[in-house]
Structure formats: C-alpha cells, structure tokens
Amino acid sequence: MMPPGFVSNLQEVLLNRKGDSNSNSNAEQEQSSSENSEPVEFDASKPIVLVTNGDGVDSPGLTHLVEALVQQGLYNVHVCVPQSDKSVSGHSVTLRETIEAASAKINGATAFEISGTPVDCVSLALSGALFSWSKPMLVISGINRGSNCGHHMFYSGVVAGAREALLSGVPALSMSLNWKKDESQENDFKDAVSVCLPLINAAIRDVEKGTFPKSCFLNIEIPTSPLNSKGFKLTKQSIWRSTPNWLAISSSRYPTGHFLANQGGLGLQFAQLGRDASAAGAARRLATQKKNLEIIESMGSAGKSDPNRVKKYFRLEK
C-alpha cells in the first residue's frame, strides 16, 4: 500500500501538468542559454541525486534526464553509468575483475562511466569509494529504451539498478519508455523526461518527509507517445512475459573455434580498450587470455575425434 502523502503528491503533479507544458518554451530557452555553462559546484544545502541506467553513457534517455535535473538547479546531480549497453544484464555483478571508472563530461553533473553492469554502478557509487558521499537522497535509473513490464523486470539492467539501491536502503525509481521500432523518435525521450520530472520531484519531497515507501522501489512505465498520456496510475507488478524467440543458426556460418573465442562463460572475453583505459594493462590481459584460449582450443581439438558429437547453435532475438 502506497503512503497517502505520496499518492497525493502524484495527484498534485498530474493536475499541474497542463501548466507545466505551457512553460516548456521558456524552459527550452533557458536550457539553450546554459548549455555552455561550467559544471555546477557541489552545494551541501541541496539533496544528492544519483542517476544510472542500463543503455550506457551515450543513451539519449540519460542525456535528456540529466540535463533536465541540472536545469532545475534543485539537486546535486551525480551520474554513474555503464560504458556500453547493459540493458539485459539483469542483477549481475562483476566479481574478481578490475572495473574501470572513467570521468565523463555531462554538463552540470559529476559523472563517471563504468566498465561494468548497472548494479556495479550503483553498488560502487553507494560504497563511498567513488564519490565523497555514500547515500544520496534518491537513485534514478533510466530512462530505458524499451518497456520493462512483467517478467522483463528480472532481465532488465535499468530495473536492477533501482533494485540494488533498494537493497542498500536508498529510495529509487526506474523509468522506461515503451519504445516502438519505426514509430518512436529520439525526441520522445525529451517528452518522457517532461512527464517524469514532476514525479521525481514529488518522490524527493516524500523522501524528505519520510513518507516514501521503504519496502519497494517504483518502476515507472512511460507510454510510446509520452505527451499523449492521460496520467499515471499506481498498480501492482504484472506476471506478463514474452515468449523467448530462439533462432537456429547454421554451423556453416561460423569458423571452428568462433564460439570458444566469444563465450564469456569460459573467461575468454578479449580486452576492449575504453576511452581512457590503460593500453599496457589491456595488452597484459589480452596476452593472458590468448594463452587460455590456446589451451582450451587444443583441448577442443583433442575432443574432435568423436564423430558422433552433435553441436547446434542458437541466437535469442527480442
């Protein structure tokens, strides 16, 4: 059951949406004038908001969301996101491997891109090892490209980011846009932000008052055309799931050893240089992994003497 205060805040912001939409043109003018401004210094009097996502540092959903939060000037905005797309990483973490945290340029925010999963990002940010603080007022994960209803929540990286915050005792929101191929446009993310921003502000007010729910995080689903929505409704998590679409792949399409070289479960992922990664360190990792690959490939060669061994290849499509 949601706290009455939070519900009333939602109702309030939804009733005020018309007034907010009329001021969009003025807000856009203010934003354009501040695009070239210097990053905002940390203000101890303002709440800290941590933003993460599953789509990676270059996601338009992240860009528009952070810009809007910075433009309000109400919060200290910190960003910790994956370097690449981790949208279906689930609640996975990186163990016994070094993670790189590289500074990222996002106007008005303190930002890092991480060579890990969304859960890694939130866990690291809340550990106190990356930032000078360890507990923000709110964690916002999103805005994701694609819906996360029903069982999709278990696979979703963006939802996992909010869930990790909940497990750490920090209030959290996850936000996803119901993106449709050949219908949705990049500008829909900007519209999605304008719809969600009042909800974010309402959530922070409830956190400050102590009425935000402590036993759950909120998963916000944004319709395909955000500005045409009639509002938001509090509901329970559904049990809907999509049917997995596994495609059989012809073995003739791949050379011998292809899957050995690309299967992360065998620990054979080759080092990929990040924007600011150490070339020397990457070279050492690559040399070590090549040795491992040679060992496993030689073992695989020895096993090829069995003509009755059957191999099939499949790919999971959305």
PDB file of N, CA and C in Angstrom, residues 3 22 66 72 81 171 176 188 195 198 246 257 268 282 297 308:
ATOM      1  N   PRO A   3       1.985   5.116   0.588  1.00  0.00           N
ATOM      2  CA  PRO A   3       1.675   6.150   1.582  1.00  0.00           C
ATOM      3  C   PRO A   3       0.729   7.193   1.010  1.00  0.00           C
ATOM      4  N   ASN A  22       2.757  24.492 -20.585  1.00  0.00           N
ATOM      5  CA  ASN A  22       2.728  25.823 -21.175  1.00  0.00           C
ATOM      6  C   ASN A  22       4.052  26.555 -21.025  1.00  0.00           C
ATOM      7  N   VAL A  66      19.412  13.933 -17.320  1.00  0.00           N
ATOM      8  CA  VAL A  66      20.404  14.669 -16.534  1.00  0.00           C
ATOM      9  C   VAL A  66      20.334  16.162 -16.836  1.00  0.00           C
ATOM     10  N   GLN A  72      16.989  22.342 -13.432  1.00  0.00           N
ATOM     11  CA  GLN A  72      16.149  22.768 -12.299  1.00  0.00           C
ATOM     12  C   GLN A  72      16.968  23.458 -11.217  1.00  0.00           C
ATOM     13  N   VAL A  81      27.207   5.385 -14.752  1.00  0.00           N
ATOM     14  CA  VAL A  81      26.526   4.558 -15.754  1.00  0.00           C
ATOM     15  C   VAL A  81      27.503   3.604 -16.439  1.00  0.00           C
ATOM     16  N   PRO A 171      16.062   5.059  -1.429  1.00  0.00           N
ATOM     17  CA  PRO A 171      14.876   5.169  -2.286  1.00  0.00           C
ATOM     18  C   PRO A 171      15.261   5.233  -3.757  1.00  0.00           C
ATOM     19  N   SER A 176      11.229   3.599 -17.774  1.00  0.00           N
ATOM     20  CA  SER A 176      11.403   3.001 -19.096  1.00  0.00           C
ATOM     21  C   SER A 176      10.377   3.566 -20.065  1.00  0.00           C
ATOM     22  N   ASP A 188      11.244  11.602 -28.300  1.00  0.00           N
ATOM     23  CA  ASP A 188      10.297  11.063 -27.319  1.00  0.00           C
ATOM     24  C   ASP A 188      10.931  10.966 -25.932  1.00  0.00           C
ATOM     25  N   VAL A 195       7.452  14.458 -18.643  1.00  0.00           N
ATOM     26  CA  VAL A 195       6.371  13.782 -17.934  1.00  0.00           C
ATOM     27  C   VAL A 195       6.844  13.274 -16.568  1.00  0.00           C
ATOM     28  N   PRO A 198       8.058  15.878 -12.811  1.00  0.00           N
ATOM     29  CA  PRO A 198       7.226  16.175 -11.640  1.00  0.00           C
ATOM     30  C   PRO A 198       7.132  14.996 -10.671  1.00  0.00           C
ATOM     31  N   TRP A 246      14.016 -18.081 -29.914  1.00  0.00           N
ATOM     32  CA  TRP A 246      15.318 -18.673 -30.190  1.00  0.00           C
ATOM     33  C   TRP A 246      15.394 -19.081 -31.658  1.00  0.00           C
ATOM     34  N   GLY A 257      36.158 -22.792 -33.654  1.00  0.00           N
ATOM     35  CA  GLY A 257      36.706 -22.001 -32.556  1.00  0.00           C
ATOM     36  C   GLY A 257      36.027 -20.670 -32.342  1.00  0.00           C
ATOM     37  N   LEU A 268      36.916 -15.964 -21.735  1.00  0.00           N
ATOM     38  CA  LEU A 268      37.775 -15.666 -22.877  1.00  0.00           C
ATOM     39  C   LEU A 268      37.423 -14.352 -23.543  1.00  0.00           C
ATOM     40  N   ALA A 282      45.679  -3.484 -20.743  1.00  0.00           N
ATOM     41  CA  ALA A 282      44.853  -4.235 -21.682  1.00  0.00           C
ATOM     42  C   ALA A 282      45.697  -5.250 -22.437  1.00  0.00           C
ATOM     43  N   GLU A 297      41.422 -24.344 -26.875  1.00  0.00           N
ATOM     44  CA  GLU A 297      41.281 -24.762 -28.263  1.00  0.00           C
ATOM     45  C   GLU A 297      42.003 -26.086 -28.503  1.00  0.00           C
ATOM     46  N   ASN A 308      30.449 -38.683 -33.527  1.00  0.00           N
ATOM     47  CA  ASN A 308      29.034 -38.703 -33.155  1.00  0.00           C
ATOM     48  C   ASN A 308      28.624 -37.506 -32.303  1.00  0.00           C
TER      49      ASN A 308
END
